[in-house]
Amino acid sequence: MHWDDRQPIYRQLAEQLAGRLLDGEPREGEAMPSVRTLAGQYLLNPLTVGRALQALSDDGLLENRRGLGLFVREGAREHLRALARQRFLEQEWPALRLRLRRLGLGPDELDWEGHLA
């Protein structure tokens, strides 16, 4: 994994883990992998992993079950999806729309399956 120097690694890891949650891994109600497991998987300091997991907990996506670990909260996936949609519409879409206009590409030239017509 390549880490971007412009953003704290724990925040990048939190975004990576949030993406996995959006994909349903792990499912709502299931346990998150342990700090040690994630630290080994991403080759990171366990403190960095702990900060990333704390950020997800602070966002209301995970719950700590004393003695059992962190679990994905019910509704976490839909909450993430709503946040991702909002961020896309407010931040990414305006830039994408501007780029499409600069390139002279209109809706009739785009194939919504992901390829140019």
Tab-separated table of C-alpha atoms in Angstrom:
chain	number	residue	atom	x	y	z
A	1	MET	CA	0.000	0.000	0.000
A	2	HIS	CA	1.289	3.445	-0.926
A	3	TRP	CA	0.608	6.169	1.634
A	4	ASP	CA	0.113	9.792	0.607
A	5	ASP	CA	2.313	12.277	2.500
A	6	ARG	CA	-0.381	14.961	2.327
A	7	GLN	CA	-2.713	13.216	4.778
A	8	PRO	CA	-2.079	11.377	8.064
A	9	ILE	CA	-1.654	7.637	7.582
A	10	TYR	CA	-4.269	6.822	10.216
A	11	ARG	CA	-6.835	8.879	8.252
A	12	GLN	CA	-5.907	7.100	5.000
A	13	LEU	CA	-6.239	3.734	6.734
A	14	ALA	CA	-9.606	4.770	8.176
A	15	GLU	CA	-10.762	5.635	4.635
A	16	GLN	CA	-9.445	2.292	3.356
A	17	LEU	CA	-11.284	0.409	6.093
A	18	ALA	CA	-14.435	2.476	5.492
A	19	GLY	CA	-14.268	1.439	1.833
A	20	ARG	CA	-14.121	-2.184	2.898
A	21	LEU	CA	-17.123	-1.615	5.173
A	22	LEU	CA	-18.999	-0.128	2.204
A	23	ASP	CA	-18.216	-3.321	0.304
A	24	GLY	CA	-19.675	-5.337	3.194
A	25	GLU	CA	-16.408	-6.545	4.711
A	26	PRO	CA	-16.955	-7.286	7.525
A	27	ARG	CA	-20.745	-7.294	7.572
A	28	GLU	CA	-22.779	-5.309	10.056
A	29	GLY	CA	-22.760	-6.982	13.456
A	30	GLU	CA	-19.482	-8.787	12.762
A	31	ALA	CA	-16.156	-8.161	14.487
A	32	MET	CA	-13.476	-6.013	12.915
A	33	PRO	CA	-10.061	-7.610	12.502
A	34	SER	CA	-7.833	-7.030	15.527
A	35	VAL	CA	-5.330	-4.184	15.735
A	36	ARG	CA	-2.490	-6.698	15.459
A	37	THR	CA	-4.023	-8.330	12.389
A	38	LEU	CA	-4.531	-4.987	10.642
A	39	ALA	CA	-1.059	-3.746	11.660
A	40	GLY	CA	0.462	-6.856	10.094
A	41	GLN	CA	-1.703	-6.656	6.991
A	42	TYR	CA	-0.925	-2.979	6.319
A	43	LEU	CA	2.616	-3.034	7.794
A	44	LEU	CA	1.781	-0.227	10.209
A	45	ASN	CA	2.437	0.577	13.834
A	46	PRO	CA	-0.414	-0.734	16.021
A	47	LEU	CA	-0.869	2.794	17.451
A	48	THR	CA	-1.591	4.096	13.934
A	49	VAL	CA	-4.113	1.296	13.394
A	50	GLY	CA	-5.693	2.061	16.757
A	51	ARG	CA	-6.137	5.717	15.765
A	52	ALA	CA	-7.790	4.667	12.491
A	53	LEU	CA	-10.201	2.369	14.301
A	54	GLN	CA	-10.912	5.087	16.867
A	55	ALA	CA	-11.743	7.483	14.012
A	56	LEU	CA	-14.256	4.957	12.649
A	57	SER	CA	-15.707	4.535	16.137
A	58	ASP	CA	-15.946	8.311	16.536
A	59	ASP	CA	-17.848	8.412	13.240
A	60	GLY	CA	-20.386	5.976	14.723
A	61	LEU	CA	-19.421	3.042	12.490
A	62	LEU	CA	-17.942	0.725	15.111
A	63	GLU	CA	-18.869	-0.175	18.644
A	64	ASN	CA	-16.584	-1.482	21.340
A	65	ARG	CA	-17.880	-4.583	23.083
A	66	ARG	CA	-15.907	-4.840	26.290
A	67	GLY	CA	-13.714	-7.899	26.246
A	68	LEU	CA	-14.749	-8.849	22.708
A	69	GLY	CA	-13.356	-6.102	20.479
A	70	LEU	CA	-14.762	-3.718	17.890
A	71	PHE	CA	-17.868	-4.635	15.919
A	72	VAL	CA	-19.511	-3.037	12.899
A	73	ARG	CA	-22.646	-1.197	13.991
A	74	GLU	CA	-25.994	-1.927	12.404
A	75	GLY	CA	-26.677	0.762	9.804
A	76	ALA	CA	-22.968	1.552	9.351
A	77	ARG	CA	-22.962	0.698	5.655
A	78	GLU	CA	-25.929	2.953	4.854
A	79	HIS	CA	-24.431	5.736	6.972
A	80	LEU	CA	-21.154	5.429	5.036
A	81	ARG	CA	-22.989	5.348	1.718
A	82	ALA	CA	-24.846	8.563	2.604
A	83	LEU	CA	-21.591	10.277	3.617
A	84	ALA	CA	-19.833	9.084	0.449
A	85	ARG	CA	-22.702	10.308	-1.748
A	86	GLN	CA	-22.657	13.694	-0.042
A	87	ARG	CA	-18.874	14.012	-0.446
A	88	PHE	CA	-19.101	12.976	-4.106
A	89	LEU	CA	-21.833	15.485	-4.893
A	90	GLU	CA	-20.163	18.335	-3.002
A	91	GLN	CA	-16.498	17.743	-3.819
A	92	GLU	CA	-15.874	15.274	-6.611
A	93	TRP	CA	-18.795	15.859	-8.980
A	94	PRO	CA	-18.191	19.603	-9.506
A	95	ALA	CA	-14.551	18.911	-10.448
A	96	LEU	CA	-15.564	16.030	-12.709
A	97	ARG	CA	-18.272	18.108	-14.374
A	98	LEU	CA	-15.740	20.898	-15.017
A	99	ARG	CA	-13.287	18.432	-16.532
A	100	LEU	CA	-15.970	16.931	-18.790
A	101	ARG	CA	-16.931	20.411	-19.977
A	102	ARG	CA	-13.277	21.311	-20.670
A	103	LEU	CA	-12.854	18.107	-22.683
A	104	GLY	CA	-16.053	18.777	-24.610
A	105	LEU	CA	-17.707	15.570	-23.452
A	106	GLY	CA	-21.477	15.513	-23.061
A	107	PRO	CA	-23.899	12.907	-21.728
A	108	ASP	CA	-24.508	11.501	-25.204
A	109	GLU	CA	-20.792	10.701	-25.525
A	110	LEU	CA	-20.566	8.765	-22.295
A	111	ASP	CA	-21.502	5.148	-21.798
A	112	TRP	CA	-22.759	4.845	-18.218
A	113	GLU	CA	-21.314	1.334	-18.055
A	114	GLY	CA	-17.935	3.013	-17.547
A	115	HIS	CA	-16.609	3.400	-21.091
A	116	LEU	CA	-16.722	6.117	-23.695
A	117	ALA	CA	-19.250	5.444	-26.419
